[in-house]
Amino acid sequence: MSGRLFCLMGKSASGKDTIYEELLRDRGLSLRPLVPYTTRPMRDGEENGREYFFTGVKEYQSLKDRGLVLESRCYQTIAGPWYYYTVKDRQLDLSKGSVLAIETLESYLTLRVALGGESVVPLYIELDDGERLERALHRERAQKTPHYEEMCRRFLADQKDFSEENLVSAGITRRFVNNDLDACTAELAAFIRSYGEH
């Protein structure tokens, strides 16, 4: 039986990154990570092929011209446009088992069309907005150079991107509430196991 692409989604500071790592560590799930591609420069401590596959704009355009870019997002920055994208490569060979990815709602919808609805499963993490804001503020304060303006921009953008209207339109009815990390991760793991391919 072929696997599925499980798309972990949620607003900023909802706990996606931590839950992603926990699910990948669960050997019983046998999930493979989907490493996205980006044209942004590599940051200190990052490793090519671990957080992202780092490419230039020319390589991105070449992959796009060959029809290998399944979805992409462009962010305008001070350094120019940065692309984040998903490539149709061997990572997405679902005959080798299931894959876990952190996605935006937009990228989830595009991948669902590209790979077929039955193959792509949404995992939407939910958390009270006040709690998310506290977590985001705590995380930002811990940075060497806090960017509170960017934190607020992300928070407000998420309210729009993950609006109830957009979630319903995308067919996302199941929610996983992250009031307790261990309980939420266990609930997600049980949901993934219910697909029975592991």
XYZ file of N, CA and C in Angstrom:
594
model
N 0.848 -1.193 0.000
C 0.000 0.000 0.000
C 0.882 1.240 0.000
N 0.533 2.209 -0.818
C 1.343 3.422 -0.867
C 1.056 4.299 0.344
N 2.004 5.164 0.633
C 1.869 6.035 1.790
C 1.122 7.312 1.447
N 1.184 8.240 2.365
C 0.502 9.520 2.192
C 1.424 10.665 2.590
N 1.072 11.843 2.110
C 1.763 13.048 2.522
C 0.905 13.707 3.590
N 1.404 13.723 4.829
C 0.704 14.362 5.937
C 1.211 15.798 6.063
N 0.301 16.759 5.918
C 0.658 18.173 5.934
C 0.303 18.803 7.277
N 1.328 19.138 8.044
C 1.147 19.768 9.347
C 1.007 21.273 9.142
N -0.105 21.820 9.623
C -0.381 23.244 9.420
C -0.855 23.888 10.716
N -0.757 25.206 10.764
C -1.248 25.944 11.918
C -0.655 27.336 11.926
N -1.255 28.194 12.719
C -0.767 29.565 12.832
C 0.587 29.584 13.540
N 1.287 30.714 13.442
C 2.596 30.832 14.083
C 2.474 30.633 15.593
N 3.490 30.001 16.166
C 3.570 29.729 17.612
C 2.497 28.768 18.098
N 1.975 27.938 17.195
C 0.995 26.920 17.608
C 1.684 25.608 17.985
N 3.003 25.525 17.768
C 3.766 24.340 18.162
C 4.095 23.384 17.033
N 3.959 23.826 15.792
C 4.177 22.946 14.631
C 5.573 22.318 14.610
N 6.604 23.154 14.802
C 7.980 22.649 14.688
C 8.272 21.564 15.718
N 7.838 21.791 16.961
C 8.070 20.807 18.026
C 7.314 19.517 17.745
N 6.063 19.639 17.344
C 5.245 18.461 17.040
C 5.817 17.701 15.842
N 6.288 18.433 14.850
C 6.909 17.836 13.659
C 8.084 16.941 14.064
N 8.963 17.475 14.911
C 10.131 16.701 15.359
C 9.709 15.475 16.172
N 8.708 15.647 17.038
C 8.222 14.535 17.866
C 7.649 13.416 16.998
N 6.865 13.763 15.996
C 6.257 12.752 15.123
C 7.316 12.021 14.297
N 8.329 12.755 13.851
C 9.405 12.112 13.082
C 10.211 11.148 13.964
N 10.318 11.469 15.252
C 11.066 10.605 16.178
C 10.301 9.325 16.536
N 9.002 9.326 16.321
C 8.164 8.169 16.658
C 8.412 7.059 15.629
N 9.221 6.078 16.014
C 9.606 5.018 15.069
C 8.424 4.186 14.609
N 7.390 4.125 15.431
C 6.202 3.364 15.059
C 5.460 3.957 13.877
N 5.673 5.250 13.617
C 4.998 5.905 12.502
C 5.773 5.774 11.196
N 7.089 5.616 11.291
C 7.963 5.474 10.116
C 7.756 6.590 9.095
N 7.643 7.815 9.581
C 7.450 8.951 8.677
C 8.787 9.480 8.189
N 8.822 9.855 6.932
C 10.012 10.498 6.364
C 9.754 11.999 6.284
N 10.782 12.828 6.540
C 10.578 14.277 6.446
C 10.587 14.737 4.990
N 9.791 15.760 4.700
C 9.855 16.409 3.390
C 10.666 17.684 3.569
N 11.841 17.710 2.982
C 12.708 18.886 3.085
C 12.370 19.827 1.933
N 11.893 21.042 2.255
C 11.548 21.985 1.183
C 12.780 22.627 0.569
N 12.565 23.336 -0.515
C 13.624 24.056 -1.220
C 13.440 25.555 -0.998
N 14.556 26.301 -1.038
C 14.459 27.753 -0.935
C 15.622 28.417 -1.665
N 15.375 29.648 -2.107
C 16.449 30.430 -2.740
C 17.080 31.401 -1.747
N 16.567 31.433 -0.515
C 17.173 32.353 0.458
C 18.538 31.834 0.888
N 19.423 32.719 1.337
C 20.756 32.287 1.772
C 20.686 31.390 3.011
N 21.657 30.510 3.121
C 21.741 29.631 4.285
C 22.153 30.448 5.516
N 21.518 30.155 6.649
C 21.836 30.857 7.888
C 22.837 30.056 8.717
N 23.461 30.715 9.674
C 24.410 30.043 10.565
C 23.724 28.865 11.241
N 24.403 27.726 11.254
C 23.860 26.547 11.925
C 23.001 25.671 11.039
N 22.647 26.173 9.857
C 21.840 25.366 8.933
C 22.739 24.486 8.079
N 22.147 23.452 7.537
C 22.893 22.494 6.714
C 22.069 22.179 5.476
N 22.693 22.247 4.324
C 21.980 21.969 3.079
C 21.421 20.548 3.088
N 20.117 20.433 2.840
C 19.476 19.125 2.834
C 18.864 18.738 4.168
N 19.085 19.548 5.192
C 18.481 19.264 6.495
C 17.260 20.167 6.716
N 17.477 21.460 6.895
C 16.342 22.390 7.036
C 15.685 22.651 5.681
N 16.546 22.900 4.695
C 16.110 23.173 3.321
C 17.154 22.649 2.357
N 16.761 22.528 1.090
C 17.725 22.430 0.000
C 17.880 23.860 -0.510
N 19.101 24.392 -0.417
C 19.346 25.776 -0.790
C 19.769 25.845 -2.256
N 19.048 26.630 -3.030
C 19.332 26.751 -4.459
C 19.374 28.222 -4.845
N 19.851 28.465 -6.047
C 19.792 29.815 -6.591
C 18.497 29.997 -7.372
N 18.234 31.228 -7.772
C 17.031 31.528 -8.539
C 17.075 30.817 -9.901
N 18.269 30.705 -10.497
C 18.390 30.032 -11.802
C 17.984 28.567 -11.702
N 18.400 27.909 -10.629
C 18.036 26.496 -10.446
C 16.535 26.358 -10.213
N 15.971 27.284 -9.426
C 14.519 27.287 -9.204
C 13.792 27.420 -10.538
N 14.235 28.364 -11.376
C 13.571 28.606 -12.662
C 13.713 27.400 -13.583
N 14.891 26.769 -13.547
C 15.124 25.578 -14.373
C 14.195 24.438 -13.962
N 14.055 24.216 -12.656
C 13.149 23.172 -12.155
C 11.703 23.494 -12.532
N 11.351 24.775 -12.442
C 9.994 25.202 -12.789
C 9.725 24.980 -14.280
N 10.690 25.337 -15.113
C 10.547 25.168 -16.559
C 10.382 23.701 -16.945
N 10.984 22.810 -16.151
C 10.893 21.365 -16.420
C 9.648 20.744 -15.796
N 8.814 21.573 -15.159
C 7.561 21.081 -14.570
C 7.753 20.322 -13.272
N 8.877 20.560 -12.589
C 9.175 19.811 -11.366
C 8.811 20.569 -10.086
N 8.453 21.847 -10.197
C 8.042 22.617 -9.020
C 6.537 22.436 -8.835
N 6.159 21.751 -7.755
C 4.749 21.462 -7.508
C 4.020 22.670 -6.927
N 4.705 23.431 -6.100
C 4.126 24.656 -5.528
C 5.268 25.547 -5.097
N 5.005 26.867 -5.125
C 6.038 27.811 -4.682
C 5.384 29.058 -4.114
N 6.123 29.695 -3.205
C 5.694 30.951 -2.604
C 6.856 31.919 -2.678
N 6.565 33.188 -2.982
C 7.613 34.200 -3.088
C 7.392 35.265 -2.010
N 8.462 35.583 -1.275
C 8.395 36.626 -0.256
C 9.366 37.728 -0.645
N 8.846 38.954 -0.697
C 9.696 40.108 -1.027
C 10.456 40.531 0.228
N 11.772 40.547 0.147
C 12.610 40.914 1.291
C 13.533 42.072 0.908
N 14.248 42.583 1.884
C 15.209 43.660 1.620
C 16.272 43.186 0.639
N 16.591 41.879 0.708
C 17.621 41.304 -0.167
C 17.064 40.866 -1.518
N 15.787 41.158 -1.757
C 15.168 40.732 -3.009
C 14.189 39.594 -2.770
N 13.616 39.035 -3.838
C 12.623 37.970 -3.672
C 13.256 36.651 -3.232
N 12.636 35.994 -2.260
C 13.051 34.658 -1.819
C 11.921 33.698 -2.123
N 12.263 32.587 -2.766
C 11.275 31.574 -3.100
C 11.408 30.379 -2.157
N 10.273 29.877 -1.729
C 10.189 28.632 -0.968
C 9.316 27.710 -1.805
N 9.782 26.477 -2.040
C 9.034 25.640 -2.977
C 9.205 24.147 -2.720
N 8.291 23.386 -3.315
C 8.309 21.924 -3.200
C 8.577 21.346 -4.576
N 9.525 20.426 -4.633
C 9.931 19.817 -5.899
C 9.428 18.383 -5.969
N 9.018 17.992 -7.161
C 8.617 16.600 -7.388
C 9.900 15.783 -7.520
N 10.398 15.303 -6.380
C 11.629 14.522 -6.362
C 11.372 13.201 -5.629
N 12.410 12.444 -5.358
C 12.221 11.112 -4.760
C 11.700 11.175 -3.322
N 11.806 12.351 -2.685
C 11.216 12.500 -1.352
C 9.716 12.212 -1.372
N 9.071 12.548 -2.495
C 7.625 12.404 -2.609
C 7.210 11.097 -3.272
N 8.126 10.118 -3.280
C 7.774 8.790 -3.775
C 7.007 8.080 -2.652
N 5.671 8.167 -2.704
C 4.840 7.626 -1.625
C 4.743 6.106 -1.658
N 5.309 5.480 -2.686
C 5.345 4.012 -2.700
C 6.336 3.505 -1.649
N 7.190 4.405 -1.151
C 8.192 4.042 -0.138
C 7.726 4.370 1.270
N 6.454 4.754 1.414
C 5.917 5.067 2.734
C 5.471 6.511 2.842
N 5.014 6.870 4.019
C 4.436 8.193 4.232
C 5.469 9.252 4.573
N 5.090 10.491 4.274
C 5.974 11.643 4.421
C 5.257 12.688 5.280
N 6.026 13.397 6.109
C 5.484 14.468 6.940
C 6.101 15.793 6.514
N 5.246 16.815 6.338
C 5.721 18.134 5.923
C 5.020 19.218 6.720
N 5.704 20.337 6.912
C 5.062 21.529 7.460
C 4.684 22.395 6.268
N 3.410 22.718 6.155
C 2.924 23.448 4.993
C 2.063 24.640 5.397
N 1.887 25.547 4.446
C 0.895 26.608 4.593
C -0.421 26.050 4.040
N -1.515 26.738 4.289
C -2.791 26.298 3.742
C -2.747 26.322 2.214
N -2.117 27.359 1.670
C -1.999 27.501 0.214
C -1.198 26.361 -0.395
N -0.045 26.027 0.218
C 0.785 24.952 -0.339
C 0.099 23.595 -0.195
N -0.637 23.393 0.917
C -1.405 22.147 1.098
C -2.404 21.966 -0.038
N -3.148 23.017 -0.354
C -4.167 22.926 -1.407
C -3.535 22.626 -2.768
N -2.400 23.256 -3.049
C -1.711 23.029 -4.326
C -1.192 21.596 -4.414
N -0.606 21.105 -3.304
C -0.085 19.736 -3.287
C -1.211 18.709 -3.393
N -2.354 19.014 -2.813
C -3.503 18.108 -2.890
C -3.937 17.917 -4.337
N -3.910 18.995 -5.095
C -4.269 18.916 -6.514
C -3.178 18.159 -7.287
N -1.916 18.482 -7.005
C -0.795 17.888 -7.746
C -0.650 16.389 -7.502
N -0.883 15.959 -6.259
C -0.644 14.552 -5.899
C -1.914 13.715 -5.814
N -3.061 14.367 -5.827
C -4.327 13.632 -5.688
C -4.833 13.720 -4.263
N -6.096 14.067 -4.117
C -6.691 14.320 -2.811
C -6.529 13.212 -1.796
N -6.624 11.953 -2.231
C -6.532 10.819 -1.298
C -5.136 10.668 -0.708
N -4.129 11.180 -1.416
C -2.739 11.003 -0.983
C -2.282 12.053 0.020
N -3.006 13.177 0.102
C -2.563 14.301 0.923
C -3.544 14.510 2.082
N -3.023 14.439 3.309
C -3.867 14.486 4.509
C -3.512 15.705 5.361
N -4.490 16.563 5.679
C -4.206 17.738 6.515
C -4.168 17.397 8.002
N -3.221 18.002 8.703
C -3.122 17.899 10.165
C -3.088 19.336 10.685
N -4.224 19.838 11.108
C -4.301 21.248 11.504
C -4.192 21.408 13.018
N -3.147 22.140 13.441
C -2.890 22.397 14.865
C -3.580 23.699 15.254
N -4.289 23.663 16.365
C -5.028 24.836 16.811
C -4.622 25.188 18.243
N -4.601 26.472 18.534
C -4.270 26.951 19.872
C -4.920 28.319 20.061
N -5.385 28.581 21.269
C -5.995 29.866 21.599
C -5.067 31.015 21.182
N -5.644 32.041 20.549
C -4.844 33.153 20.036
C -4.042 33.860 21.126
N -4.633 34.026 22.299
C -3.920 34.672 23.402
C -2.696 33.870 23.827
N -2.855 32.559 23.897
C -1.739 31.671 24.249
C -0.648 31.723 23.177
N -1.071 31.729 21.904
C -0.095 31.812 20.807
C 0.703 33.112 20.891
N 0.014 34.209 21.169
C 0.683 35.506 21.243
C 1.688 35.533 22.384
N 1.321 34.948 23.520
C 2.256 34.862 24.653
C 3.483 34.034 24.292
N 3.255 32.893 23.630
C 4.373 32.031 23.225
C 5.277 32.746 22.226
N 4.651 33.432 21.258
C 5.423 34.136 20.233
C 6.270 35.240 20.867
N 5.689 35.961 21.830
C 6.397 37.041 22.512
C 7.565 36.492 23.334
N 7.319 35.383 24.022
C 8.365 34.728 24.815
C 9.518 34.287 23.906
N 9.165 33.688 22.761
C 10.177 33.210 21.813
C 10.970 34.374 21.233
N 10.279 35.470 20.915
C 10.943 36.626 20.312
C 11.870 37.302 21.302
N 11.443 37.384 22.574
C 12.291 38.003 23.605
C 13.602 37.248 23.788
N 13.585 35.954 23.508
C 14.777 35.117 23.695
C 15.786 35.289 22.558
N 15.378 35.940 21.464
C 16.285 36.143 20.335
C 17.330 37.200 20.660
N 18.493 37.069 20.022
C 19.559 38.045 20.222
C 19.090 39.436 19.790
N 18.401 39.493 18.655
C 17.812 40.741 18.161
C 16.331 40.497 17.896
N 15.469 40.796 18.858
C 14.034 40.554 18.668
C 13.453 41.407 17.540
N 12.549 40.811 16.776
C 11.863 41.523 15.692
C 10.365 41.492 15.999
N 9.955 42.385 16.886
C 8.557 42.386 17.327
C 7.598 42.767 16.201
N 8.051 43.666 15.323
C 7.193 44.087 14.207
C 6.886 42.906 13.298
N 7.910 42.104 13.004
C 7.715 40.924 12.152
C 6.829 39.903 12.854
N 7.002 39.754 14.162
C 6.161 38.833 14.939
C 4.687 39.239 14.819
N 4.426 40.530 14.953
C 3.045 41.028 14.844
C 2.511 40.856 13.428
N 3.359 41.100 12.424
C 2.927 40.926 11.032
C 2.505 39.486 10.774
N 3.339 38.536 11.262
C 3.014 37.113 11.071
C 1.717 36.751 11.772
N 1.559 37.262 12.986
C 0.359 36.962 13.765
C -0.893 37.421 13.025
N -0.870 38.645 12.514
C -2.026 39.198 11.805
C -2.246 38.500 10.466
N -1.157 38.170 9.771
C -1.274 37.472 8.477
C -1.906 36.100 8.674
N -1.543 35.432 9.778
C -2.104 34.105 10.055
C -3.604 34.163 10.310
N -4.058 35.249 10.951
C -5.493 35.399 11.215
C -6.274 35.384 9.906
N -5.675 35.975 8.881
C -6.316 36.032 7.563
C -6.136 34.710 6.820
N -4.891 34.225 6.769
C -4.600 33.004 5.997
C -5.359 31.792 6.520
N -5.430 31.666 7.857
C -6.089 30.515 8.470
C -7.460 30.900 9.040
N -8.159 31.780 8.350
C -9.499 32.163 8.793
C -10.417 30.943 8.754
N -11.459 30.983 9.546
C -12.414 29.872 9.568
C -12.989 29.626 8.176
N -13.236 30.701 7.469
C -13.777 30.595 6.107
C -12.821 29.829 5.188
N -11.522 30.158 5.280
C -10.523 29.483 4.450
C -10.371 28.017 4.834
N -10.417 27.721 6.135
C -10.289 26.335 6.588
C -11.466 25.489 6.111
N -12.662 26.037 6.241
C -13.860 25.310 5.795
C -13.809 25.101 4.282
N -13.405 26.141 3.558
C -13.295 26.059 2.098
C -12.297 24.979 1.677
N -11.243 24.807 2.489
C -10.219 23.790 2.193
C -10.642 22.391 2.647
N -11.804 22.298 3.277
C -12.295 20.994 3.734
C -11.643 20.504 5.006
N -11.046 21.426 5.772
C -10.372 21.033 7.020
C -11.364 21.154 8.172
N -11.832 20.011 8.617
C -12.811 19.993 9.709
C -12.200 19.462 10.998
N -11.226 18.558 10.881
C -10.583 17.980 12.063
C -9.530 18.941 12.589
N -9.561 19.220 13.894
C -8.584 20.109 14.526
C -7.890 19.369 15.658
N -6.610 19.635 15.829
C -5.837 19.055 16.919
C -5.393 20.201 17.826
N -6.001 20.286 19.012
C -5.757 21.414 19.918
C -4.497 21.148 20.743
N -3.561 22.104 20.698
C -2.262 21.934 21.354
C -2.198 22.642 22.709
N -3.169 22.366 23.587
C -3.090 22.896 24.951
C -2.067 22.113 25.773
N -1.869 20.849 25.392
C -0.908 19.960 26.053
C -0.120 19.263 24.953
N 1.179 19.538 24.881
C 2.008 19.045 23.777
C 1.975 17.528 23.658
N 2.173 16.818 24.771
C 2.211 15.354 24.728
C 0.876 14.776 24.283
N -0.216 15.326 24.806
C -1.545 14.824 24.455
C -1.854 15.086 22.981
N -1.487 16.272 22.505
C -1.738 16.635 21.112
C -0.920 15.747 20.167
N 0.353 15.530 20.517
C 1.222 14.684 19.687
C 0.699 13.249 19.654
N 0.242 12.749 20.796
C -0.311 11.388 20.867
C -1.577 11.271 20.023
N -2.406 12.304 20.059
C -3.641 12.296 19.262
C -3.312 12.294 17.763
N -2.338 13.080 17.382
C -1.905 13.120 15.980
C -1.323 11.782 15.542
N -0.498 11.184 16.396
C 0.107 9.887 16.072
C -0.965 8.824 15.883
N -1.971 8.818 16.745
C -3.069 7.851 16.626
C -3.844 8.077 15.337
N -4.051 9.334 14.972
C -4.758 9.669 13.731
C -3.971 9.178 12.524
N -2.660 9.400 12.528
C -1.801 8.952 11.419
C -1.827 7.419 11.318
N -1.745 6.745 12.479
C -1.790 5.272 12.479
C -3.110 4.745 11.932
N -4.180 5.515 12.101
C -5.490 5.061 11.652
C -5.555 4.866 10.149
N -4.562 5.428 9.427
C -4.525 5.246 7.986
C -3.998 3.874 7.595
N -3.355 3.211 8.558
C -3.062 1.790 8.423
C -1.965 1.374 7.482
N -1.190 2.328 6.949
C -0.147 1.887 6.018
C 1.163 1.631 6.714
N 1.229 1.890 8.033
C 2.509 1.716 8.729
C 2.574 0.354 9.392
